[in-house]
Coordinates of N, CA and C in Angstrom, one line a residue:
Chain A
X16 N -11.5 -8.0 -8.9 CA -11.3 -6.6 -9.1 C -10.1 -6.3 -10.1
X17 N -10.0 -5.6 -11.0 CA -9.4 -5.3 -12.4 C -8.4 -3.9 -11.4
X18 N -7.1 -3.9 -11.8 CA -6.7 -2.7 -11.6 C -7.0 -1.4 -12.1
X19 N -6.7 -0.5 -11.2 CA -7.2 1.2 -11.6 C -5.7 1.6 -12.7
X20 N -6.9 2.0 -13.7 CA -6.1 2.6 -15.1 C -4.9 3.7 -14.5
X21 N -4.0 3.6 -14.7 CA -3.1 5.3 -14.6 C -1.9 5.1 -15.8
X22 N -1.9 6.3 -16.0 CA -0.9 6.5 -17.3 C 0.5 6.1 -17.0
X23 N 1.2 5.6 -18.1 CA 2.8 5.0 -17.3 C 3.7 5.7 -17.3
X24 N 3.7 7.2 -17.4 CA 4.2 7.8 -17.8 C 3.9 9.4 -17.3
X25 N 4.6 10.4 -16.9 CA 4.0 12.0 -16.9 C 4.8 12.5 -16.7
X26 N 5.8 13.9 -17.5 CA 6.1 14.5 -17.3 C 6.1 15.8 -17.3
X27 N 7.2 16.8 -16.9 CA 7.1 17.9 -16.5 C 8.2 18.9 -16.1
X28 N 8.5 20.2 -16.5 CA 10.1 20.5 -16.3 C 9.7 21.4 -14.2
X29 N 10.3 21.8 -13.7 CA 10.6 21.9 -12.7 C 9.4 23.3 -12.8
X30 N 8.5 23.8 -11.8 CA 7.7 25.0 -11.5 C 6.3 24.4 -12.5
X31 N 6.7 23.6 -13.3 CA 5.1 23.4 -13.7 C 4.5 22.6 -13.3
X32 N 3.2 21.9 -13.5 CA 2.1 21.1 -13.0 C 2.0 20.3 -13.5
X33 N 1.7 19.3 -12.9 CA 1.8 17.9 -13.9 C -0.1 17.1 -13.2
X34 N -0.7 16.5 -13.7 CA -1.8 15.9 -13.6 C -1.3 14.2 -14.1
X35 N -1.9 13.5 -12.6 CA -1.6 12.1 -12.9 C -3.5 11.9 -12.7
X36 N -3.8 10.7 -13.4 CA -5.4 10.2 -13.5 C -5.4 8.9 -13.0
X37 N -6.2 8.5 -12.6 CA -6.7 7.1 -12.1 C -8.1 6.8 -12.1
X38 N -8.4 5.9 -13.2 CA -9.7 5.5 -14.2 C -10.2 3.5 -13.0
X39 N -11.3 4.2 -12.7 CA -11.5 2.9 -11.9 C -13.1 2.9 -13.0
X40 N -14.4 2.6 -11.6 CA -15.3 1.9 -12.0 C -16.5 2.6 -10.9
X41 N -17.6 2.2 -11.3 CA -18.8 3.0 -9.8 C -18.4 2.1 -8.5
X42 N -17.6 0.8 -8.8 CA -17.5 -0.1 -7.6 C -16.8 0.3 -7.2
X43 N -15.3 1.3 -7.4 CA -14.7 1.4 -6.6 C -14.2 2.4 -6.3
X44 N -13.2 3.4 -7.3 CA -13.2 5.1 -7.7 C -14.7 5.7 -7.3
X45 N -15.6 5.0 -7.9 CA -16.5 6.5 -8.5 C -17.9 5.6 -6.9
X46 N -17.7 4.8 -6.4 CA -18.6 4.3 -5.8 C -17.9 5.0 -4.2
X47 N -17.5 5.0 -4.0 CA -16.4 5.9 -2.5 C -15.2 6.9 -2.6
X48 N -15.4 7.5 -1.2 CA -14.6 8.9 -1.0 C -13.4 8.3 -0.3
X49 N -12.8 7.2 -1.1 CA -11.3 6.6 -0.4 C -10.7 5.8 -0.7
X50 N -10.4 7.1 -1.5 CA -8.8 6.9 -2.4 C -8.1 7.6 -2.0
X51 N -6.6 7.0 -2.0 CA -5.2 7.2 -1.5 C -4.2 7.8 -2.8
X52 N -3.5 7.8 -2.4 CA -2.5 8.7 -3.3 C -1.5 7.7 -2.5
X53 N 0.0 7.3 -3.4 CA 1.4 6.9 -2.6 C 2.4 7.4 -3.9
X54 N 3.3 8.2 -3.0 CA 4.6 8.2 -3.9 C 6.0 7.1 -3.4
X55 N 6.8 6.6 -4.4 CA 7.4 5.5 -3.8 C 8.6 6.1 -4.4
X56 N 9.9 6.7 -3.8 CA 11.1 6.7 -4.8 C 11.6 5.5 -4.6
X57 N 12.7 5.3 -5.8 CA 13.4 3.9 -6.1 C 14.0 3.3 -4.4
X58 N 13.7 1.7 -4.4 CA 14.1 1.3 -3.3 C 13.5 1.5 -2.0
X59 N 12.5 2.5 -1.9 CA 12.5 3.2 -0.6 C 10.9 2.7 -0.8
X60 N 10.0 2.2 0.7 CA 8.8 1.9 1.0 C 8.0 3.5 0.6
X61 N 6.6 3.0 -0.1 CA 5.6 3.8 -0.6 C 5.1 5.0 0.6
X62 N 4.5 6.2 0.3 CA 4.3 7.3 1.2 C 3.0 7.7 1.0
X63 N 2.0 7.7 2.2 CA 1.0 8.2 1.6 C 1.0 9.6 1.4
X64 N 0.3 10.4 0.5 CA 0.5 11.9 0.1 C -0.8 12.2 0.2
X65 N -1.9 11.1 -0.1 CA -2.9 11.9 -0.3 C -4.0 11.1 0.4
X66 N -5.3 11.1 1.0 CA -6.3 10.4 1.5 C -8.1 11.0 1.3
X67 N -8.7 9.9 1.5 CA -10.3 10.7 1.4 C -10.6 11.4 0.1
X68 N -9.8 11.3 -1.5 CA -9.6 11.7 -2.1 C -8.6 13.0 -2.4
X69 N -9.2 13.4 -1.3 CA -8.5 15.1 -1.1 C -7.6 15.4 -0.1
X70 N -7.5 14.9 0.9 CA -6.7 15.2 2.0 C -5.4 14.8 2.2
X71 N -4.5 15.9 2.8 CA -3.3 15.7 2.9 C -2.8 15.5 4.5
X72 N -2.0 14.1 4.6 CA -1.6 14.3 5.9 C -0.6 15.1 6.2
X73 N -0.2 15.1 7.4 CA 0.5 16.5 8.0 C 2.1 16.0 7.3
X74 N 2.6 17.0 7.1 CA 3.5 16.7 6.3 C 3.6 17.0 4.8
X75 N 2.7 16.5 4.8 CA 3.2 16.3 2.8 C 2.6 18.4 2.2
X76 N 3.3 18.3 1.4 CA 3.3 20.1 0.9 C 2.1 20.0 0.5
X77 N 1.2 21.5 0.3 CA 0.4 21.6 -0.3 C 0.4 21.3 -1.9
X78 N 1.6 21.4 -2.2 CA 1.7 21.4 -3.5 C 0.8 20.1 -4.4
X79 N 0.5 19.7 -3.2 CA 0.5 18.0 -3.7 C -1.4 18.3 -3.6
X80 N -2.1 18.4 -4.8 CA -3.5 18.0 -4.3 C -4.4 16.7 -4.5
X81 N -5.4 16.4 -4.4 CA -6.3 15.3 -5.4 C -7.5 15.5 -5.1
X82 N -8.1 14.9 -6.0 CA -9.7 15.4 -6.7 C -10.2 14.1 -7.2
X83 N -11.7 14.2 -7.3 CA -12.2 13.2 -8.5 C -13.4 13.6 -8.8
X84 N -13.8 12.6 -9.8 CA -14.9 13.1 -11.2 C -15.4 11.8 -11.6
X85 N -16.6 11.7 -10.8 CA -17.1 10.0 -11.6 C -16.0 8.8 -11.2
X86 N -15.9 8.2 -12.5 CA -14.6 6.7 -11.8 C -13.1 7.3 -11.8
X87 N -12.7 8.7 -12.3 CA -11.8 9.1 -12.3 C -11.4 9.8 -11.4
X88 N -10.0 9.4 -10.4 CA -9.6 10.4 -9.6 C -8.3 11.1 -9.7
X89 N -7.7 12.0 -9.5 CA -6.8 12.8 -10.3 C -5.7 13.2 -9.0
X90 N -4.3 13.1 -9.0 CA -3.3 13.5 -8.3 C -3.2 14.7 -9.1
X91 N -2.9 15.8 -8.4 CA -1.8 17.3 -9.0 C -1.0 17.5 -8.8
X92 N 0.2 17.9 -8.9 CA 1.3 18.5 -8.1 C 1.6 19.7 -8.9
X93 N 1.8 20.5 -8.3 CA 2.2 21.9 -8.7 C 3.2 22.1 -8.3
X94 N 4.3 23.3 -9.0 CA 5.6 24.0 -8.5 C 6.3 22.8 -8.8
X95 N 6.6 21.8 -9.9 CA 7.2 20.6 -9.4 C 8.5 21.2 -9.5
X96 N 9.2 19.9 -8.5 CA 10.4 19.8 -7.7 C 11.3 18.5 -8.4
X97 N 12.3 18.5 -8.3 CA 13.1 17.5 -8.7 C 12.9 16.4 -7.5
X98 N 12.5 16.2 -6.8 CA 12.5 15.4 -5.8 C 11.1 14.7 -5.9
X99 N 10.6 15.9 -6.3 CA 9.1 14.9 -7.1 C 9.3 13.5 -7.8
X100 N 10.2 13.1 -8.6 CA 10.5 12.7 -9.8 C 10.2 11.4 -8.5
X101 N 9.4 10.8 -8.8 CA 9.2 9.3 -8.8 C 7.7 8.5 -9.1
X102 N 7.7 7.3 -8.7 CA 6.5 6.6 -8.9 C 5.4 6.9 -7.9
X103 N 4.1 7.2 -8.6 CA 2.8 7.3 -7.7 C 1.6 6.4 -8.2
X104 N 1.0 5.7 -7.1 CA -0.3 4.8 -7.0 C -1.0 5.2 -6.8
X105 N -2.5 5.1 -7.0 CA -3.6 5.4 -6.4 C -4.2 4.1 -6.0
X106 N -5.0 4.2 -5.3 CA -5.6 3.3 -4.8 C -7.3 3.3 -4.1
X107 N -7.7 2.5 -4.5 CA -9.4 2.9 -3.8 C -9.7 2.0 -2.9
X108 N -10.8 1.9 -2.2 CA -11.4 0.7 -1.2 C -12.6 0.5 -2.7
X109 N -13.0 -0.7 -2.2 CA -13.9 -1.0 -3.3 C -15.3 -1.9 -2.4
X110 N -15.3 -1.5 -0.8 CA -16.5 -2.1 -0.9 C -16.6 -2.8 0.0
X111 N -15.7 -4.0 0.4 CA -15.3 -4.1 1.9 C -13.8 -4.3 2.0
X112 N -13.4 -5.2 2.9 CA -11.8 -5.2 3.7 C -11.1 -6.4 2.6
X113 N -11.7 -6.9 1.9 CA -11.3 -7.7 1.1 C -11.1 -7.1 -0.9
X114 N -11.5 -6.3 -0.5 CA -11.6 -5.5 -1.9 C -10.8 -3.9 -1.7
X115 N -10.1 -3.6 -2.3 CA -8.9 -2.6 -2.3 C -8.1 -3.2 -3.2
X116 N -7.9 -2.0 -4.6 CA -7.7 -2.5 -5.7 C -6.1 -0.5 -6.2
X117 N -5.2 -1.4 -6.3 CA -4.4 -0.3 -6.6 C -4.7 0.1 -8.1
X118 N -3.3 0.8 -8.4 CA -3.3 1.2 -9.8 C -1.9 0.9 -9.9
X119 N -1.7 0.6 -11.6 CA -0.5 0.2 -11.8 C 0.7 1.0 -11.9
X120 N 0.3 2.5 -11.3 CA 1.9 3.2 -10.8 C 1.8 3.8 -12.1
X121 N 2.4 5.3 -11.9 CA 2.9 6.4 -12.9 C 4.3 6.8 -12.8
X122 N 5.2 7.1 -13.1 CA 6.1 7.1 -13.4 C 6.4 8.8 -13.7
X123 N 6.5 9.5 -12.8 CA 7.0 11.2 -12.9 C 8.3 11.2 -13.2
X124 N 8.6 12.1 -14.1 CA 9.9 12.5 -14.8 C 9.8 13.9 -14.6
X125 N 10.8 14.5 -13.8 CA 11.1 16.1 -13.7 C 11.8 16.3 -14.9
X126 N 12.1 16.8 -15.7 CA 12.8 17.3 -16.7 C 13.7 18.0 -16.4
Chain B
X28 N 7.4 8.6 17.1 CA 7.5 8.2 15.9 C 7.2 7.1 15.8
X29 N 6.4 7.0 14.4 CA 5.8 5.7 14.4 C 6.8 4.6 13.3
X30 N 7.4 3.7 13.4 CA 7.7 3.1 13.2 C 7.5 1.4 13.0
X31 N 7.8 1.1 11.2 CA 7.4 -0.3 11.2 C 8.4 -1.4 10.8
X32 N 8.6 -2.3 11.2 CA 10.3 -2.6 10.6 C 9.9 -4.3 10.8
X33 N 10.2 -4.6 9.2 CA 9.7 -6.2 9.3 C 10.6 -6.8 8.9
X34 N 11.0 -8.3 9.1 CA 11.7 -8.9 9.1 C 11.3 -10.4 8.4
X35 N 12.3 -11.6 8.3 CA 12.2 -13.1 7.8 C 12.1 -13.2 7.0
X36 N 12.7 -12.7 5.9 CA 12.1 -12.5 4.4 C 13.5 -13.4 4.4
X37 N 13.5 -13.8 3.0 CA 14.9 -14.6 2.5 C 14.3 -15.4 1.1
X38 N 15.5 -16.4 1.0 CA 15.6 -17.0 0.1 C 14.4 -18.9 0.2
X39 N 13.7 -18.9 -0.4 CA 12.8 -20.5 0.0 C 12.4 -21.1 -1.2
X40 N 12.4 -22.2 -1.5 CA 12.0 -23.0 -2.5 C 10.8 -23.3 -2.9
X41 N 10.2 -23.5 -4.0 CA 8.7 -23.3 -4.4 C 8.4 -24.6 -2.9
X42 N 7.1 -24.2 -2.6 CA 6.3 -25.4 -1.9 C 6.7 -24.9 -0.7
X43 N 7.9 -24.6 -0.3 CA 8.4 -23.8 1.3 C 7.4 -23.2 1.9
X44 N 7.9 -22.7 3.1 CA 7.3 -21.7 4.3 C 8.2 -21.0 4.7
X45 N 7.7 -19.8 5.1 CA 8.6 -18.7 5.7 C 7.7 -17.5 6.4
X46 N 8.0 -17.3 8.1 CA 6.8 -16.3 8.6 C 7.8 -15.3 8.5
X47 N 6.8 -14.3 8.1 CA 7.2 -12.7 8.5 C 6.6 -12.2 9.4
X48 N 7.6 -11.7 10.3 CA 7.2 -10.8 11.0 C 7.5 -8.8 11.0
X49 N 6.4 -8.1 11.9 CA 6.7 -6.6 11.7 C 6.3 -5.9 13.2
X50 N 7.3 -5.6 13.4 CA 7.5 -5.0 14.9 C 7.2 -3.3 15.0
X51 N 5.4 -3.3 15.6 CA 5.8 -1.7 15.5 C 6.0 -0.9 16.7
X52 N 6.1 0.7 16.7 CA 6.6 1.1 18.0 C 5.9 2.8 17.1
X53 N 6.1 3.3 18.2 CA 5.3 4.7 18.5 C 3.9 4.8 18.1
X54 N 2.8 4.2 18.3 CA 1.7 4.3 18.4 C 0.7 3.2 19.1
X55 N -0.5 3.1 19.4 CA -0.8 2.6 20.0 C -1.1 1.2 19.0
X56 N -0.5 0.3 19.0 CA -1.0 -0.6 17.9 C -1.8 -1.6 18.3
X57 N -2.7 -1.8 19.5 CA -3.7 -2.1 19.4 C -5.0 -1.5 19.2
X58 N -5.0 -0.2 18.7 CA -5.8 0.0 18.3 C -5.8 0.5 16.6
X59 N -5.1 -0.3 15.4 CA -5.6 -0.1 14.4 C -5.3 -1.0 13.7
X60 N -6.3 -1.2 12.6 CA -6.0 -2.3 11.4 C -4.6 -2.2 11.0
X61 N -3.8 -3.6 10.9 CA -2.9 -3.7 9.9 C -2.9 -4.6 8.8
X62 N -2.0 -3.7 8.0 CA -1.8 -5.3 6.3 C -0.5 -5.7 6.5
X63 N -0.3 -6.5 5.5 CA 0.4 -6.5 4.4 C 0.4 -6.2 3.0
X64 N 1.5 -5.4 2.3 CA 1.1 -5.4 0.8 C 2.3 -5.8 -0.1
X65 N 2.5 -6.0 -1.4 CA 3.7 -6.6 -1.3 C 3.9 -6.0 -2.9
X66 N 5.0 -6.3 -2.9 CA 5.6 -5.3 -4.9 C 6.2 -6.4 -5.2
X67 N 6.1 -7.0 -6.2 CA 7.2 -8.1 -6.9 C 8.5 -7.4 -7.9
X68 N 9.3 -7.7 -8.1 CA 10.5 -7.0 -8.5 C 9.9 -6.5 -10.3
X69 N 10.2 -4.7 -9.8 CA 9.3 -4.3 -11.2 C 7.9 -3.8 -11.2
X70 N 7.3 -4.6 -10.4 CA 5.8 -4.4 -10.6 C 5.4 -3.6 -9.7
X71 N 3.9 -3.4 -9.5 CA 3.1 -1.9 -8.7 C 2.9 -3.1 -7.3
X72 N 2.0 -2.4 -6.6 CA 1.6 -2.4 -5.4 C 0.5 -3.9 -5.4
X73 N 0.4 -5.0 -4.2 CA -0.9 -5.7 -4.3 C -1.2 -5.8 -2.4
X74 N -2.0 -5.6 -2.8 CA -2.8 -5.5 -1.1 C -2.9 -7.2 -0.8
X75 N -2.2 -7.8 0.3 CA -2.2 -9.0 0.1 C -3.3 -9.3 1.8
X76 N -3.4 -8.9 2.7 CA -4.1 -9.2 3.4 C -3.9 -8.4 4.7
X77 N -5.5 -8.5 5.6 CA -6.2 -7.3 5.9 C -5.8 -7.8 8.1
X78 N -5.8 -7.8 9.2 CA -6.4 -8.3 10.4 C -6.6 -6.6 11.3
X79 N -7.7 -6.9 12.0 CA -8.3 -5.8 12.1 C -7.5 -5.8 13.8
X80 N -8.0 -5.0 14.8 CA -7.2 -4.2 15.7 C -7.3 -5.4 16.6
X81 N -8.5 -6.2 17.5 CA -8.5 -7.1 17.6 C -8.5 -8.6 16.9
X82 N -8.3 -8.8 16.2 CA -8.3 -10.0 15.3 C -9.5 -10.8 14.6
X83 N -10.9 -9.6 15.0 CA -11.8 -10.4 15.1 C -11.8 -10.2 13.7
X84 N -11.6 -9.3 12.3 CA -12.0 -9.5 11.2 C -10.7 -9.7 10.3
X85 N -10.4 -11.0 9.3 CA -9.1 -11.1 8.9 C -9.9 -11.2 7.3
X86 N -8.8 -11.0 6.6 CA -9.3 -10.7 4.9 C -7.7 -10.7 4.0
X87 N -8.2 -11.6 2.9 CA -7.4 -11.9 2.2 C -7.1 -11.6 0.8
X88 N -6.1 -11.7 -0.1 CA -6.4 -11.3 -1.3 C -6.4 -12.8 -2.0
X89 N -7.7 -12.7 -3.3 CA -7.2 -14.2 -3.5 C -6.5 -15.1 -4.0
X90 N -5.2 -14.2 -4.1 CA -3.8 -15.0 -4.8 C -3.4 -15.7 -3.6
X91 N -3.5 -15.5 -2.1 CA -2.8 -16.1 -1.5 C -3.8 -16.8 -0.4
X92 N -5.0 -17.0 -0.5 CA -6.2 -17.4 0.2 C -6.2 -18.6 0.4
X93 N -5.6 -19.3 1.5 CA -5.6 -20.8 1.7 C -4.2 -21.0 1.8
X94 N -3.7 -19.9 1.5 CA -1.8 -20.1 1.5 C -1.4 -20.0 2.8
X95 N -1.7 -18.5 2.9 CA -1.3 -17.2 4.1 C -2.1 -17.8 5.5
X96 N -1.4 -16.8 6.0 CA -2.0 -16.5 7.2 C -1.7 -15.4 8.5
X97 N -2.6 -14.5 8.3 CA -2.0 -13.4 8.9 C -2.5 -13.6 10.8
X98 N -1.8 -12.5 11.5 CA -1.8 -12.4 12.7 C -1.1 -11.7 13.4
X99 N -1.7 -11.3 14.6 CA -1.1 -10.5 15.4 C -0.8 -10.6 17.2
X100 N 0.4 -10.0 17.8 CA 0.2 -9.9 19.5 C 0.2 -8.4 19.4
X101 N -0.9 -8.7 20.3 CA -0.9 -6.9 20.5 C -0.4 -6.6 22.3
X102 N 0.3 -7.5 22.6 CA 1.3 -7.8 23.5 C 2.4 -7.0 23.3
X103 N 2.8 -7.8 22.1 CA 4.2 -7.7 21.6 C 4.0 -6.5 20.3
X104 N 3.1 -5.8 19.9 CA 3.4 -4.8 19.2 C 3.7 -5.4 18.0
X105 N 3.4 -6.7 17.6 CA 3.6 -7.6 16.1 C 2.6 -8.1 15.6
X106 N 3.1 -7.8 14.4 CA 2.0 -8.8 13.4 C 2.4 -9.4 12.9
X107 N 2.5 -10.3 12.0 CA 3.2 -11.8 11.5 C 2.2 -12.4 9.8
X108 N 3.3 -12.8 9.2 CA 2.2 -13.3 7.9 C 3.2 -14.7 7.6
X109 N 2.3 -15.6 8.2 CA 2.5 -17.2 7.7 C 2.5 -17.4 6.4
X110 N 3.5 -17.9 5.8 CA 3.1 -17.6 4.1 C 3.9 -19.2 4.1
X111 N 2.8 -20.1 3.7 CA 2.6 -22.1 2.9 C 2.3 -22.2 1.7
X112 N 3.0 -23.1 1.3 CA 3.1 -23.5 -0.3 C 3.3 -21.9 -0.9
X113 N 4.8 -21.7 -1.2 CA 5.3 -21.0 -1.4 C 5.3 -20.8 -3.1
X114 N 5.1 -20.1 -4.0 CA 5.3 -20.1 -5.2 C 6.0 -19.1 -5.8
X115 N 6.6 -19.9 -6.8 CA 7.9 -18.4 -7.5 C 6.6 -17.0 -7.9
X116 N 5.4 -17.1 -7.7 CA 5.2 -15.7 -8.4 C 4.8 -14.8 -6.8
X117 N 5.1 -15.7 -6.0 CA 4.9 -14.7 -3.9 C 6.3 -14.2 -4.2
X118 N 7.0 -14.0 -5.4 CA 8.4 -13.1 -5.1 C 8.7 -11.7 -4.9
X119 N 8.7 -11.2 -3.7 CA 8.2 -9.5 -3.8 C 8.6 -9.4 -2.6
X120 N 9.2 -7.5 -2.1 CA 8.7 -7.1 -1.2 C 7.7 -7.4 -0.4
X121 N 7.6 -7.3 1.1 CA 6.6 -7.6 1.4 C 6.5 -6.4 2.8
X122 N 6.0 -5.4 2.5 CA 5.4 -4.3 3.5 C 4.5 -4.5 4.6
X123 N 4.6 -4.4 5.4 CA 3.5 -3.8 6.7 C 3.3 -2.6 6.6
X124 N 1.8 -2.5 6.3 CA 1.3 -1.3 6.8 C 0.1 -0.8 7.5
X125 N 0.2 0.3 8.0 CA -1.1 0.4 8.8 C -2.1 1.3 8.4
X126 N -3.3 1.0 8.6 CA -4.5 1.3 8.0 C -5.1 2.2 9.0
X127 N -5.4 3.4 8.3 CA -5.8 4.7 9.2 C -6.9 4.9 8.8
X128 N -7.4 4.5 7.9 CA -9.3 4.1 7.7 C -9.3 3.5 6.2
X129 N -10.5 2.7 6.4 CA -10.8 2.2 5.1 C -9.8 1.8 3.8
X130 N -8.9 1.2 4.3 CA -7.6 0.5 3.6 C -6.8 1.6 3.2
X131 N -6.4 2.6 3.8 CA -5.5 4.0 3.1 C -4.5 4.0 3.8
X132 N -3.3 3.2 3.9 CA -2.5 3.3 4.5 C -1.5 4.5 4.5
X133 N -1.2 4.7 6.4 CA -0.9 6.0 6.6 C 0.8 5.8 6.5
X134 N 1.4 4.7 7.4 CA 2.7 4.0 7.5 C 2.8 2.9 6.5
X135 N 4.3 2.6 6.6 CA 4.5 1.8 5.6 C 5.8 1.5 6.6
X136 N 6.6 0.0 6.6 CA 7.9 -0.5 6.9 C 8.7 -0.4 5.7
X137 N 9.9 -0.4 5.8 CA 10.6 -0.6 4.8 C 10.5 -1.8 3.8
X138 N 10.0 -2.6 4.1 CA 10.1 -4.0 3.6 C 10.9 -4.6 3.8
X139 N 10.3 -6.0 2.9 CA 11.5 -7.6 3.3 C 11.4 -8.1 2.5
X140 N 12.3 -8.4 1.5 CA 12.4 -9.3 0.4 C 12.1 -11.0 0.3
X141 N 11.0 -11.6 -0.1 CA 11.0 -12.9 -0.1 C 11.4 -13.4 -1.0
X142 N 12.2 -14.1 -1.9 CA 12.3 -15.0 -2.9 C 12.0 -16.5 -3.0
X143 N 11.2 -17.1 -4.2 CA 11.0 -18.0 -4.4 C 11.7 -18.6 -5.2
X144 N 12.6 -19.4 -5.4 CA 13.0 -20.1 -6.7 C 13.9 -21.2 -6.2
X145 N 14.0 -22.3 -7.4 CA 14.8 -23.9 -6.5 C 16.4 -23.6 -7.1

């Protein structure tokens, strides 16, 4: 399994919206409804934000949505926050318990 | 509160052995899949291996397949990853986390640092 494409990079000044993408394949993005979202700040273990594509567990702000479109699945965050500013992964299953394939992390910059 | 906090990580020489273990507390942890996933210094996220609530289904990633060896007491609220023939590129964080369906992990431990090098 090849890692899921995501940009290394995205920024955004504070109240606006920023869109992170995650480019898989029909095997594993665009073939199942489960993909994860994690934001990781420096040092500190990864968080999940997002599940089932779209769903947010209890806790995490609305601000935070996710979607997808074919092999592509897309984090949003709106109203951004300076606390935003860190690294996020996506992640899919791809099929069975042996296949789960990340993505190589984006890199949010609050401005 | 659910809580996951792993431990044995350190310093070991290529070819070495070193078990980790991860002690969890506030949920029922016999009843859910756990991993491990691990970050090498720098790098993203790698899902290194899978043991299901009873032990009956275990799954590997294939960088460490024939290395590792995962396991659990659901006694003792632990899971543990036997990690043989140690190599400088197993140098990474190494996370427990637990799987709330279909590999999406809901928890994460802090981690434990393993290093490889002579």
């Amino acid at each position: 399994q090849s890692a899921l494409t995501q940009p290394r990079s995205v920024s955004g000044s504070p109240g606006q919206s920023v869109t992170i993408s995650c480019t898989g394949t029909s095997s594993d993005v665009g073939g199942y409804n489960y993909v994860s979202w994690y934001q990781q700040h420096p040092g500190k273990a990864p968080k999940l934000m997002i599940y089932d594509v779209s769903k947010r567990p209890s806790g995490v702000p609305d601000r935070f949505s996710g979607s997808k479109s074919g092999n592509t699945a897309s984090l949003t965050i709106s109203g951004l926050q300076a606390e935003d500013e860190a690294d996020y992964y996506c992640c899919s299953y791809a099929g069975s318990y042996s296949d789960v394939v990340f993505g190589g992390g984006t890199k949010l910059t609050v401005l | 509160e659910v809580q996951l906090v792993e431990s044995g990580g350190g310093l070991v020489k290529p070819g070495g052995s070193l078990r980790l273990s991860c002690a969890a507390s506030g949920f029922t942890f016999s009843s859910y899949s756990m991993n491990w996933v691990r970050q090498a210094p720098g790098k993203g996220l790698e899902w290194v291996s899978s043991i299901s609530s009873s032990s009956s289904y275990i799954y590997y990633a294939d960088s460490v397949k024939g290395r590792f060896t995962i396991s659990r007491d659901n006694a003792k609220n632990s899971l543990y990853l036997q990690m043989n023939s140690l190599r400088a590129e197993d140098t990474a964080v190494y996370y427990c986390a637990r799987d709330r369906d279909q590999l999406q992990f809901d928890y994460w431990g802090q981690g434990t640092l393993v290093t490889v090098s002579s």
